[in-house]
Amino acid sequence: MFSHDRKRRPLGVGLTALAISAALALTGCAANGGGDGGDGEGDGDGGNLAITFLPKNLGNPYFDTSNAGGEEAIEEFGGTYAEVGPSEASPTSQVSFIQTAAQQGVGGLVVSANDPEAICDALNEARDAGVKVVTFDSDTNPECRDLFINQATAEGIAKSQVDLIAEQIGDEGQIAILSASANATNQNAWIELMEEDLAANHPNIELVETVYGDDDDQTSFDKTAALLQTYPELKGIISPTTVGIAAAARYLSTSEYKGQVALTGLGTPNQMREYVEDGTVTAFALWNPADLGYLAAFATKALIEGEITGEEGDSFDAGKLGEYEVGADGVVLLGDPFVFDAENIGDFDF
Amino acid sequence: MTATASETRATRTYTAHAQPAWRRALLTRETAVIVLLMIVIAVALAVVPNFDSPLTVTYLLRDIAPILLIALPMTLIIITEEIDLSVASIVGLSSVMTGILTEAGWPFAVAAITAVLVGAVAGAINGFLITVVGLPSLAVTIGTLALFRGIAVGLLGTTAITEFPEFWTDLAKDNIPGTPIPGIMIPFMVLAVAFGVLLHFTPFGRSLYAIGLNKEAAAFSGIDVGRTKFLLFLMSGTVSGFAGVYFTLLYSNARGDNATGMELSVIAAVLLGGVSIFGGRGALHGVIAGVLLIGILGSALRLAGITSDIINVITGVLLVLSVVSASLLAWLRRRRISAIGKKKGRSATPVESP
């Protein structure tokens, strides 16, 4: 047994060494001759318009919609679209896809980050290799990307919900807020801005209470019921969370308050479709993910072609969406939240 | 089961002299994996765009480095017919320790050494339960897989620690100057050579094969089976702890769920490299080729735009085929040997004759 093993070893070890050195030698040679990435696949004038979209995970209807927007834009300007991504939304699983994009020498990478830090180094290595990096939907630290395409500002989100409820209740009466958890940073920022907007511009609307459904369907449902019992005069509810608004709509749709108490907030079309169709909800807001992807693709193109560098004040053309300007910290704002109602909800599937 | 396996091996040793050395070498599993590896490299170079870039070499070696590291002690463990399923959980635990201690203000080197020691302790716990308490390693390490992962996730929750000294993260990531080869390959080479010498050139290494072939016979011939196995699991834990520090620096990310599922990649590579899951058979150069094969195949397929689900399917098929082909080869050899025996008018396989 052992003598047999020992006889065989030298040839086997030799072959391993040969294989490894062959691999290294071949890649080494190619490295000298092949030019260093980036300018490999450049087609057309000046820029390499191969753009890869990397969502948080694949098979997510929200990203299917946003990436379809990106694909539409890339087709418009004649680039090459690709979509890659992990099956589950974990940060380290995004790293290998970022590395692959860098190896492929794509011109641009559009990423929704699973973690603001974990993919930073990989993104910066890709940028060193000549890839333009744009984040959308979910940002990384500003020093890890060229641009962030922001769906909406806190001010825009707060204002659109106050405007919607004011319109639906005739700009007077009692309203309440059904939020997520009491320590959710973004929710609290929005609620504070809503309170300011209400005090300044809607003196006849009274915010009676803010309750917390903890982003849990059943808790949100129960809190809605409690609100309506506590405040019989309640005219409207704002729920700036997709879980809360759906639970509140479910309660309202089967209660005597259906059509009497207005409900608006942030929701997704697939969750809210039946409540819009049965008249429980008139209109609610979110951003349009298709436009977000479309804008991200055009921003990437502008970076690749050197039209912009990501400096504050740079401006670029974004096809059907018009002209956009880069703000502080390399952030481009899509615009005001998009309002979904009975007219347009049928156009969306996410 | 063990009896049949040792018969096959005994048969092969006996008839080995009937063939020239080069032919015997070509028939081994290690050679088959190395040839397959060279074919995959050649095809990828010819077909996959950008496979021939220095960036590919860098990323590839970086990503497979933790698997390579852990595969070294795993090879020794599987040769003794045991298994360590808890390695990826030890990587996670060590990663979390690195993060927590760094955040608590410890100098990074001290935090890292402590994290490696935590890995060693975890390995010692496995070793204790297996050799002193006498439980099967499969059962013990399934348990500690959950236990160590649970502690790791429990300590840090779902948060991540992402601030590490740049000097150390650079050290983990930077290439050897002038090459596309990451610096991590230097400690890896040292370890690989050390494990190679230990397995193939020392009495300790030979005793591992003896234990894998027949534990009782090994014990009767004076090998301390318990102590040997304890040392192997201690090594496995220590190397996994080291891999955890490396993993943390590579991604600048200490998380409880780091390296989840990596034990399967390691075991797959070891088996693909020709180590028998029934113990007693295998060589380290085959394992290194196995790790490279899985890594290069994955990298080339990703570059070619194949989705990760399909890559998993391909790696799975490859693994099953490699296990099936091992049995098939053994069966073919037995047939050929008995045919030779009949021709010569006597049995060349005394062990096998009824």
XYZ file of C-alpha atoms in Angstrom:
704
model
C 0.000 0.000 0.000
C 2.512 2.584 1.146
C 5.248 1.510 -1.211
C 2.755 1.716 -4.036
C 1.803 5.221 -2.996
C 5.363 6.346 -2.798
C 6.198 5.124 -6.272
C 3.288 6.955 -7.770
C 3.884 10.247 -6.066
C 6.680 11.906 -8.040
C 4.766 11.779 -11.311
C 1.551 12.965 -9.648
C 3.254 15.847 -7.884
C 5.002 16.740 -11.111
C 1.703 16.860 -12.966
C 0.139 19.136 -10.334
C 3.092 21.471 -10.523
C 2.862 21.417 -14.313
C -0.855 22.209 -14.262
C -0.456 25.093 -11.845
C 2.530 26.573 -13.588
C 0.821 26.181 -16.964
C -2.208 28.042 -15.662
C -0.096 30.828 -14.209
C 2.168 31.068 -17.230
C -0.730 31.215 -19.654
C -2.563 33.864 -17.676
C 0.681 35.734 -17.139
C 1.466 35.845 -20.862
C -2.024 36.924 -21.723
C -1.803 39.629 -19.091
C 1.111 41.253 -20.867
C -0.388 40.988 -24.337
C -4.075 41.514 -23.742
C -4.240 45.076 -22.464
C -5.815 45.682 -19.092
C -9.584 45.285 -19.138
C -11.980 48.150 -19.560
C -11.316 48.922 -23.198
C -11.849 45.309 -24.261
C -15.370 45.321 -25.616
C -15.823 48.943 -26.565
C -18.330 49.123 -29.368
C -19.361 52.265 -31.139
C -17.945 55.646 -30.305
C -15.714 56.131 -27.328
C -17.318 54.096 -24.543
C -17.847 50.504 -23.558
C -21.610 50.421 -23.094
C -21.789 46.911 -21.685
C -23.776 47.499 -18.479
C -24.555 44.876 -15.846
C -27.380 45.180 -13.327
C -26.782 43.526 -9.947
C -29.954 43.556 -7.773
C -30.068 42.525 -4.104
C -31.341 39.154 -5.227
C -32.855 37.543 -8.303
C -36.516 36.590 -8.610
C -37.665 39.694 -6.760
C -40.551 41.401 -8.617
C -39.414 44.850 -7.491
C -36.018 44.378 -9.130
C -37.539 42.625 -12.128
C -39.430 45.884 -12.718
C -36.460 48.204 -12.074
C -34.089 46.154 -14.214
C -36.612 46.025 -17.048
C -36.469 49.836 -16.956
C -32.681 49.643 -17.173
C -32.854 47.231 -20.094
C -35.252 49.520 -21.960
C -32.844 52.451 -21.554
C -29.806 50.401 -22.627
C -31.642 49.237 -25.754
C -32.496 52.858 -26.500
C -28.874 53.982 -26.492
C -27.515 50.818 -28.087
C -25.557 49.259 -25.206
C -25.433 45.661 -23.976
C -27.632 44.750 -21.012
C -26.923 41.937 -18.569
C -28.445 41.005 -15.230
C -26.704 38.855 -12.634
C -27.330 38.318 -8.958
C -27.375 35.981 -6.011
C -30.441 33.917 -5.193
C -30.518 35.201 -1.603
C -29.888 38.757 -0.451
C -26.611 38.391 1.435
C -23.714 40.839 1.123
C -20.808 38.473 0.552
C -22.729 36.663 -2.186
C -22.796 39.908 -4.190
C -19.003 40.134 -4.109
C -18.348 37.322 -6.573
C -20.721 38.926 -9.092
C -18.937 42.262 -8.750
C -15.625 40.480 -9.315
C -16.975 38.692 -12.378
C -18.196 41.978 -13.858
C -14.728 43.463 -13.322
C -13.114 40.451 -14.985
C -15.509 40.691 -17.922
C -14.421 44.284 -18.359
C -17.947 45.678 -18.474
C -18.276 49.428 -18.836
C -20.683 49.922 -15.976
C -22.187 48.127 -13.003
C -25.529 49.148 -11.477
C -25.867 47.751 -7.945
C -28.437 47.676 -5.182
C -26.248 47.045 -2.147
C -27.167 44.415 0.435
C -24.829 46.092 2.904
C -23.325 49.586 2.791
C -19.839 48.324 3.752
C -19.374 44.687 2.841
C -19.183 45.144 -0.927
C -17.191 48.385 -0.785
C -13.747 46.919 -1.400
C -14.984 44.787 -4.278
C -16.653 47.818 -5.886
C -13.511 49.910 -5.529
C -11.433 47.152 -7.121
C -13.900 47.051 -10.005
C -13.560 50.831 -10.360
C -9.770 50.492 -10.380
C -10.230 48.037 -13.246
C -12.141 50.718 -15.188
C -15.756 49.884 -14.346
C -18.147 52.770 -13.600
C -20.177 51.941 -10.495
C -23.671 53.304 -9.914
C -25.805 52.303 -6.912
C -29.568 52.482 -7.019
C -32.379 51.672 -4.601
C -29.922 50.985 -1.753
C -26.658 52.893 -1.437
C -23.154 52.040 -0.255
C -20.781 54.489 1.396
C -20.300 57.393 -1.035
C -16.575 56.656 -1.500
C -17.354 53.204 -2.963
C -19.361 54.290 -6.009
C -19.495 56.975 -8.675
C -23.197 57.845 -8.332
C -26.243 56.930 -6.261
C -29.640 57.100 -7.924
C -31.978 57.991 -5.061
C -35.643 57.107 -5.530
C -36.991 59.988 -3.436
C -35.972 62.342 -0.644
C -37.470 62.210 2.826
C -39.083 65.625 2.147
C -40.638 64.362 -1.078
C -41.987 61.219 0.561
C -43.489 63.132 3.510
C -45.037 65.830 1.340
C -46.623 63.449 -1.158
C -48.405 61.546 1.625
C -49.666 64.684 3.348
C -50.882 66.018 -0.011
C -52.665 62.758 -0.797
C -54.507 62.581 2.540
C -55.386 66.292 2.462
C -56.924 65.845 -0.953
C -58.836 62.711 0.057
C -60.401 64.155 3.259
C -61.068 67.666 1.980
C -58.172 69.259 3.917
C -59.839 69.071 7.326
C -60.510 66.635 10.170
C -58.695 64.079 12.315
C -56.003 61.814 10.931
C -53.667 59.197 12.452
C -50.394 57.610 11.393
C -49.743 53.858 11.386
C -45.976 53.457 11.287
C -43.585 50.507 11.434
C -41.525 50.290 14.633
C -40.984 53.142 17.059
C -37.250 53.252 16.358
C -37.269 52.936 12.549
C -34.975 55.774 11.478
C -36.471 56.464 8.047
C -40.087 56.234 9.282
C -39.431 58.656 12.134
C -37.731 61.133 9.817
C -40.733 61.039 7.476
C -43.239 61.410 10.338
C -41.386 64.433 11.696
C -41.427 66.078 8.266
C -45.136 65.259 7.878
C -45.890 66.925 11.225
C -44.006 70.039 10.116
C -45.827 70.112 6.782
C -49.226 69.642 8.462
C -48.562 72.428 10.985
C -47.353 74.819 8.295
C -49.758 74.153 5.426
C -52.829 72.295 6.711
C -54.078 74.032 9.908
C -57.461 72.269 9.789
C -56.023 68.764 9.854
C -55.423 67.362 13.331
C -52.931 64.509 13.798
C -54.450 62.657 16.768
C -52.000 59.792 17.261
C -49.123 57.834 15.777
C -49.318 54.081 16.400
C -46.752 51.374 15.613
C -47.526 48.073 13.902
C -43.894 46.874 14.040
C -44.034 45.939 10.352
C -46.055 42.928 11.403
C -49.230 42.225 9.474
C -51.384 41.123 12.442
C -50.148 43.884 14.804
C -50.794 46.521 12.143
C -54.266 45.070 11.549
C -55.097 45.218 15.282
C -53.706 48.748 15.680
C -55.903 49.912 12.803
C -58.975 48.453 14.512
C -58.015 50.110 17.795
C -57.486 53.494 16.110
C -60.954 53.444 14.564
C -62.588 52.547 17.872
C -60.679 55.187 19.847
C -61.363 57.995 17.360
C -64.894 57.708 15.930
C -64.388 61.019 14.110
C -61.236 59.818 12.337
C -61.212 60.881 8.678
C -57.973 59.361 7.435
C -54.910 57.178 8.083
C -51.410 57.566 6.671
C -49.270 54.429 6.744
C -45.746 55.099 5.442
C -44.869 51.395 5.379
C -45.840 48.750 2.842
C -46.765 46.219 5.547
C -48.885 48.690 7.493
C -50.834 50.080 4.563
C -51.774 46.609 3.316
C -52.940 45.467 6.772
C -54.927 48.672 7.301
C -56.537 48.290 3.887
C -57.468 44.692 4.705
C -59.183 45.830 7.905
C -60.988 48.743 6.257
C -62.175 46.714 3.268
C -64.291 44.416 5.482
C -65.434 47.025 7.996
C -68.174 49.629 8.116
C -65.485 52.299 7.594
C -64.812 51.209 4.028
C -65.033 54.304 1.818
C -65.652 56.469 4.923
C -62.104 56.595 6.272
C -59.403 57.493 3.768
C -56.161 55.505 3.678
C -52.910 56.376 1.959
C -49.191 55.843 2.429
C -46.386 53.871 0.829
C -47.385 50.575 -0.797
C -46.637 48.332 -3.719
C -49.149 47.892 -6.563
C -49.484 44.104 -6.199
C -50.325 44.390 -2.473
C -52.764 47.231 -2.956
C -54.427 46.311 -6.254
C -57.569 44.678 -4.798
C -58.146 47.549 -2.331
C -57.830 50.156 -5.066
C -60.207 48.166 -7.244
C -62.814 47.699 -4.459
C -62.704 51.388 -3.536
C -61.094 51.084 -0.068
C -58.089 53.097 -1.212
C -58.138 55.966 -3.704
C -54.430 56.596 -4.193
C -51.105 55.779 -2.540
C -47.478 56.540 -3.304
C -44.141 54.884 -3.952
C -41.487 55.486 -6.525
C -41.617 53.963 -9.964
C -38.920 51.270 -9.985
C -38.956 51.064 -13.780
C -38.037 54.757 -13.981
C -35.372 54.207 -11.323
C -33.664 51.523 -13.431
C -34.073 53.617 -16.573
C -32.427 56.624 -14.945
C -29.614 54.493 -13.483
C -28.813 53.120 -16.945
C -28.640 56.607 -18.494
C -26.498 57.877 -15.604
C -24.096 54.973 -16.149
C -23.919 55.755 -19.850
C -23.096 59.392 -19.080
C -20.277 58.258 -16.751
C -18.883 55.774 -19.280
C -18.870 58.324 -22.065
C -17.181 60.867 -19.818
C -20.091 63.276 -20.122
C -20.120 63.493 -16.311
C -17.704 62.452 -13.563
C -20.146 62.382 -10.652
C -19.256 65.889 -9.431
C -22.015 67.985 -7.884
C -23.634 70.126 -10.586
C -22.861 67.781 -13.511
C -25.902 67.272 -15.683
C -26.869 64.598 -18.191
C -29.679 63.582 -20.500
C -31.877 60.656 -19.376
C -33.939 59.909 -22.480
C -37.691 60.102 -21.900
C -37.180 61.337 -18.305
C -35.404 64.489 -19.450
C -32.393 66.276 -17.999
C -30.970 65.365 -14.550
C -28.397 67.025 -12.319
C -25.978 65.425 -9.856
C -26.465 66.661 -6.292
C -24.196 66.644 -3.235
C -22.290 63.382 -2.501
C -22.873 62.126 -6.043
C -26.611 61.605 -5.548
C -29.086 61.873 -8.427
C -32.717 62.212 -7.347
C -35.358 60.442 -9.437
C -37.983 62.948 -8.327
C -41.220 63.072 -6.353
C -42.782 59.761 -5.368
C -45.034 58.219 -7.966
C -48.768 58.147 -7.183
C -50.630 54.923 -7.961
C -54.393 55.034 -8.483
C -57.167 53.143 -10.285
C -56.061 54.701 -13.581
C -52.470 53.411 -13.651
C -52.212 50.496 -11.202
C -52.849 47.993 -13.988
C -49.563 48.989 -15.661
C -47.422 47.675 -12.801
C -46.495 44.233 -11.571
C -44.246 44.248 -8.504
C -17.869 -2.744 4.023
C -14.371 -2.190 5.412
C -13.418 -5.727 4.522
C -14.374 -5.313 0.861
C -12.602 -1.983 0.615
C -9.324 -3.344 1.992
C -9.516 -6.354 -0.299
C -9.738 -4.053 -3.284
C -6.744 -2.118 -2.106
C -4.727 -5.209 -1.316
C -5.488 -6.515 -4.782
C -4.270 -3.353 -6.385
C -1.007 -3.408 -4.465
C -0.400 -6.990 -5.407
C -0.905 -6.534 -9.144
C 0.784 -3.142 -9.302
C 4.032 -4.786 -10.376
C 2.379 -6.204 -13.470
C 2.275 -2.752 -15.151
C 4.937 -0.174 -15.966
C 5.160 2.798 -13.598
C 3.840 5.377 -16.067
C 0.737 3.349 -16.705
C 0.032 2.915 -13.029
C 0.417 6.667 -12.526
C -2.031 7.406 -15.317
C -4.629 5.143 -13.778
C -4.774 6.898 -10.408
C -7.589 9.177 -9.348
C -5.120 12.004 -8.691
C -3.874 11.872 -12.260
C -7.397 11.797 -13.625
C -8.289 14.962 -11.657
C -5.108 16.723 -12.782
C -5.770 15.836 -16.427
C -9.360 17.046 -16.075
C -8.059 20.254 -14.473
C -5.722 20.872 -17.412
C -8.532 20.204 -19.887
C -10.831 22.662 -18.078
C -8.085 25.314 -18.047
C -7.347 24.767 -21.756
C -11.020 24.925 -22.749
C -11.655 27.993 -20.586
C -8.626 29.775 -22.080
C -9.856 29.005 -25.571
C -13.554 29.676 -25.141
C -14.269 32.040 -22.222
C -13.559 35.708 -22.932
C -11.416 37.471 -20.293
C -10.555 34.191 -18.564
C -6.921 34.917 -19.412
C -6.745 38.112 -17.345
C -4.540 38.608 -14.274
C -7.655 39.762 -12.415
C -9.166 36.304 -12.912
C -6.117 34.659 -11.320
C -6.203 37.061 -8.376
C -9.917 36.657 -7.648
C -9.815 32.928 -8.176
C -6.944 32.307 -5.782
C -8.396 34.672 -3.201
C -11.773 32.982 -3.244
C -10.468 29.434 -3.075
C -7.806 30.202 -0.452
C -10.033 29.468 2.582
C -11.274 26.263 0.935
C -7.704 25.218 0.141
C -6.617 25.911 3.703
C -9.392 23.906 5.343
C -9.077 21.102 2.772
C -5.567 20.327 4.105
C -6.591 19.028 7.560
C -9.879 17.724 6.114
C -7.893 15.420 3.812
C -6.090 13.925 6.788
C -9.351 13.516 8.683
C -11.167 11.796 5.828
C -8.190 9.462 5.272
C -8.752 8.200 8.827
C -12.402 7.578 7.881
C -13.702 10.469 9.958
C -15.239 13.806 8.907
C -15.416 17.363 10.250
C -18.651 19.104 9.279
C -18.159 21.973 11.721
C -15.331 23.756 9.865
C -17.483 26.483 8.256
C -19.123 27.225 11.608
C -15.659 27.582 13.156
C -14.802 30.027 10.346
C -17.918 32.022 11.271
C -17.112 31.924 14.998
C -13.518 32.988 14.413
C -14.720 35.782 12.122
C -17.097 37.065 14.798
C -14.357 36.883 17.463
C -11.997 38.849 15.209
C -14.676 41.498 14.752
C -15.784 41.787 18.375
C -12.248 41.951 19.773
C -11.126 44.480 17.153
C -14.141 46.629 17.937
C -13.360 46.344 21.649
C -10.056 48.045 20.906
C -7.685 45.077 20.977
C -4.659 45.372 18.695
C -5.593 43.488 15.544
C -2.770 40.949 15.765
C -3.838 39.978 19.300
C -7.485 39.755 18.257
C -6.549 37.568 15.292
C -4.399 35.218 17.360
C -7.212 34.934 19.913
C -9.650 34.116 17.097
C -7.323 31.367 15.843
C -7.108 30.048 19.421
C -10.898 30.029 19.619
C -10.817 27.868 16.484
C -8.305 25.579 18.162
C -10.529 25.265 21.232
C -13.508 24.458 19.000
C -11.423 21.766 17.285
C -10.347 20.413 20.671
C -14.004 20.157 21.739
C -14.707 18.078 18.606
C -11.623 15.970 19.306
C -12.592 15.424 22.937
C -16.126 14.300 22.115
C -14.882 11.965 19.380
C -11.865 10.377 21.043
C -12.545 10.576 24.786
C -16.320 10.271 24.826
C -16.120 7.988 21.799
C -18.911 9.432 19.666
C -18.866 9.178 15.860
C -17.377 12.276 14.220
C -20.355 12.654 11.867
C -22.754 13.013 14.790
C -20.418 15.192 16.863
C -19.630 17.655 14.098
C -23.236 17.923 12.940
C -23.946 18.968 16.521
C -21.043 21.393 16.812
C -21.854 22.751 13.342
C -25.092 24.060 14.835
C -23.495 24.910 18.191
C -20.574 27.017 16.895
C -22.782 28.749 14.325
C -25.322 29.455 17.022
C -22.691 31.030 19.276
C -21.341 33.088 16.363
C -24.754 34.448 15.382
C -25.721 34.869 19.037
C -22.645 36.960 19.824
C -23.062 39.435 17.001
C -26.749 39.142 16.108
C -27.557 40.119 12.568
C -25.180 43.063 12.580
C -21.766 43.135 10.950
C -18.476 44.661 12.018
C -16.788 46.240 9.044
C -13.979 48.425 10.367
C -10.569 46.776 10.278
C -7.086 48.268 10.135
C -6.182 48.925 6.515
C -2.716 47.461 6.977
C -4.223 44.033 7.706
C -6.970 44.088 5.086
C -4.365 45.052 2.504
C -2.153 42.235 3.704
C -4.991 39.770 3.158
C -5.828 41.087 -0.286
C -2.713 42.449 -1.906
C -0.806 40.515 -4.508
C 2.795 39.413 -4.315
C 4.409 42.445 -6.025
C 4.670 42.033 -9.782
C 2.343 39.032 -9.956
C -1.401 38.451 -9.988
C -0.968 36.030 -7.075
C -2.407 37.118 -3.699
C 0.041 37.189 -0.794
C -2.173 34.753 1.136
C -0.749 32.078 -1.159
C 2.582 32.261 0.719
C 1.279 31.006 4.098
C -0.909 28.606 2.165
C 2.085 27.144 0.299
C 3.963 26.764 3.573
C 0.995 25.006 5.169
C 0.382 22.830 2.108
C 4.007 21.685 2.080
C 3.895 21.074 5.832
C 0.744 18.986 5.533
C 2.161 17.192 2.478
C 5.312 16.241 4.370
C 3.272 15.250 7.427
C 0.943 13.012 5.428
C 3.318 11.427 2.950
C 6.743 11.388 4.598
C 6.242 10.777 8.320
C 5.225 7.788 10.430
C 2.326 9.947 11.667
C 1.050 10.287 8.087
C 1.387 6.565 7.428
C -0.477 5.850 10.621
C -3.437 7.833 9.245
C -3.737 5.449 6.284
C -3.438 2.519 8.652
C -6.239 3.886 10.850
C -8.421 4.516 7.811
C -7.870 1.001 6.476
C -8.343 -0.839 9.719
C -8.636 0.903 13.051
C -8.216 -2.259 15.132
C -5.133 -3.434 13.262
C -3.633 0.050 13.596
C -4.239 0.042 17.333
C -2.680 -3.443 17.678
C 0.416 -2.305 15.798
C 1.009 0.389 18.416
C -0.682 3.454 16.924
C -2.467 5.636 19.488
C -5.657 6.058 17.450
C -7.349 8.369 19.947
C -4.420 10.755 20.284
C -3.939 10.843 16.490
C -7.575 11.716 15.846
C -7.598 14.320 18.602
C -4.604 16.019 16.967
C -6.340 15.984 13.569
C -9.475 17.713 14.875
C -7.327 20.193 16.783
C -5.493 20.984 13.527
C -8.769 21.290 11.648
C -10.150 23.761 14.197
C -6.947 25.816 14.234
C -6.723 26.061 10.439
C -10.447 26.935 10.261
C -9.822 29.673 12.831
C -7.048 31.039 10.651
C -9.344 30.854 7.614
C -11.935 32.819 9.613
C -9.488 35.681 10.211
C -8.565 35.660 6.532
C -12.224 35.591 5.433
C -12.977 38.560 7.722
C -10.139 40.628 6.293
C -10.880 39.659 2.700
C -14.432 41.001 2.856
C -13.808 43.551 5.659
C -16.830 41.943 7.216
C -17.254 40.010 10.451
C -20.641 38.315 10.484
C -22.094 35.306 12.244
C -23.258 33.789 8.979
C -19.916 34.125 7.191
C -18.823 31.073 5.179
C -22.161 29.291 5.647
C -22.090 26.056 3.643
C -18.345 26.165 3.032
C -17.890 22.730 4.654
C -19.659 21.240 1.643
C -17.292 22.929 -0.850
C -14.322 21.667 1.150
C -15.548 18.077 1.383
C -16.577 18.102 -2.291
C -13.099 19.234 -3.324
C -11.407 16.637 -1.105
C -13.496 13.784 -2.511
C -13.112 15.043 -6.067
C -9.355 15.045 -5.452
C -9.402 11.294 -4.995
C -9.667 10.867 -1.224
C -11.895 7.924 -0.410
C -14.836 8.704 1.877
C -14.262 5.182 3.307
C -10.791 6.162 4.489
C -7.321 4.858 3.847
C -6.842 6.328 0.404
C -5.903 9.729 -0.988
C -3.071 12.158 -1.622
C -2.693 15.868 -0.999
C -1.711 16.836 -4.538
C -4.983 15.331 -5.764
C -6.910 17.430 -3.228
C -5.164 20.636 -4.320
C -6.058 19.785 -7.915
C -9.642 19.083 -6.794
C -9.969 22.502 -5.123
C -8.467 24.221 -8.175
C -10.789 22.273 -10.477
C -13.976 23.298 -8.648
C -12.727 26.892 -8.296
C -11.629 27.284 -11.914
C -14.760 25.641 -13.258
C -16.954 27.976 -11.190
C -14.962 31.046 -12.175
C -14.996 30.167 -15.890
C -18.719 29.400 -15.886
C -19.541 32.641 -14.054
C -17.418 34.575 -16.527
C -19.281 32.863 -19.358
C -22.484 34.248 -17.868
C -23.868 30.958 -16.495
C -26.103 31.471 -13.453
C -25.058 30.172 -10.055
C -27.887 27.605 -9.900
C -26.571 25.879 -13.018
C -22.991 26.097 -11.717
C -24.147 24.281 -8.576
C -25.782 21.600 -10.715
C -22.611 21.134 -12.776
C -20.398 20.896 -9.664
C -22.841 18.433 -8.126
C -22.866 16.219 -11.216
C -19.072 16.320 -11.322
C -18.883 15.222 -7.703
C -21.340 12.362 -8.134
C -19.515 11.236 -11.281
C -16.189 11.307 -9.464
C -17.533 9.101 -6.680
C -19.254 6.760 -9.148
C -16.163 6.568 -11.378
C -14.046 5.545 -8.382
C -16.252 2.521 -7.746
C -16.443 1.799 -11.473
C -12.638 1.864 -11.831
C -12.253 -0.442 -8.858
C -14.769 -2.854 -10.375
C -13.023 -2.773 -13.784
C -9.681 -3.463 -12.142
C -11.087 -6.441 -10.253
C -12.466 -7.861 -13.503
C -9.203 -7.372 -15.365
C -7.220 -8.912 -12.545
C -9.365 -12.010 -12.385
C -9.061 -12.297 -16.188
C -5.259 -12.155 -15.926
C -5.432 -14.717 -13.153
C -7.374 -17.159 -15.332
C -4.970 -16.717 -18.259
C -1.955 -17.502 -16.118
C -3.688 -20.541 -14.813
C -3.511 -19.395 -11.228
C -5.161 -16.738 -9.197
C -3.230 -13.493 -9.044
C -5.461 -12.373 -6.238
C -5.167 -14.725 -3.349
C -7.240 -12.377 -1.187
C -10.145 -12.590 -3.552
C -10.166 -16.280 -4.409
C -13.061 -18.041 -2.756
